[in-house]
Amino acid sequence: MSISGVSPIMFQHIKKWRLYQEADNVLGTIYTIQLSAVYHSRSIVVTFKDVSAVTI
């Protein structure tokens, strides 16, 4: 899927990541991935909700 005006993000370094379950009022139990990464020399945290598959 592509979003107009958005380009892919290239992480320079993933410092840590975690996968966990959480409760969602609409979907029930969902999996969430949280990444701590370096992007353009800044530390950022990115959260992916309702994850169904991961390939690393």
Short mmCIF file of C-alpha atoms in Angstrom, two decimals:
data_model
loop_
_atom_site.label_atom_id
_atom_site.label_comp_id
_atom_site.label_asym_id
_atom_site.label_seq_id
_atom_site.Cartn_x
_atom_site.Cartn_y
_atom_site.Cartn_z
CA MET A 1 0.00 0.00 0.00
CA SER A 2 1.28 3.48 -0.71
CA ILE A 3 0.29 6.80 0.83
CA SER A 4 0.44 9.89 -1.38
CA GLY A 5 3.34 12.19 -0.49
CA VAL A 6 5.05 9.67 1.82
CA SER A 7 8.36 8.03 0.97
CA PRO A 8 9.82 4.89 2.60
CA ILE A 9 11.77 5.39 5.83
CA MET A 10 15.27 3.91 5.91
CA PHE A 11 16.39 3.25 9.49
CA GLN A 12 20.13 3.58 10.02
CA HIS A 13 20.11 1.47 13.18
CA ILE A 14 17.39 -0.37 15.11
CA LYS A 15 18.37 -0.01 18.76
CA LYS A 16 15.68 -2.33 20.15
CA TRP A 17 12.29 -3.76 19.33
CA ARG A 18 9.56 -5.57 21.17
CA LEU A 19 6.47 -7.55 20.23
CA TYR A 20 3.60 -7.68 22.68
CA GLN A 21 -0.11 -8.38 22.95
CA GLU A 22 -2.58 -5.76 24.03
CA ALA A 23 -6.35 -5.42 24.35
CA ASP A 24 -8.20 -3.31 21.78
CA ASN A 25 -11.81 -2.26 22.46
CA VAL A 26 -12.86 -2.98 18.87
CA LEU A 27 -10.54 -5.78 17.68
CA GLY A 28 -10.03 -7.71 20.92
CA THR A 29 -6.47 -8.95 21.47
CA ILE A 30 -3.95 -7.55 18.97
CA TYR A 31 -0.19 -7.78 18.49
CA THR A 32 1.88 -4.61 18.54
CA ILE A 33 5.51 -4.04 17.52
CA GLN A 34 7.45 -1.11 18.91
CA LEU A 35 10.80 -0.14 17.31
CA SER A 36 13.39 2.22 18.75
CA ALA A 37 15.56 3.32 15.83
CA VAL A 38 17.92 5.97 14.51
CA TYR A 39 16.60 8.05 11.60
CA HIS A 40 18.65 10.98 10.26
CA SER A 41 20.78 10.96 13.44
CA ARG A 42 17.72 11.19 15.70
CA SER A 43 16.26 8.54 17.97
CA ILE A 44 12.63 7.77 17.18
CA VAL A 45 10.03 5.25 18.34
CA VAL A 46 7.69 3.71 15.77
CA THR A 47 4.64 1.65 16.79
CA PHE A 48 2.84 -0.81 14.50
CA LYS A 49 -0.63 -1.87 15.71
CA ASP A 50 -2.62 -5.01 14.79
CA VAL A 51 0.39 -6.83 13.32
CA SER A 52 -0.49 -10.16 11.69
CA ALA A 53 2.91 -11.22 10.28
CA VAL A 54 6.58 -10.21 10.57
CA THR A 55 9.52 -11.06 8.32
CA ILE A 56 12.99 -10.01 9.47
#
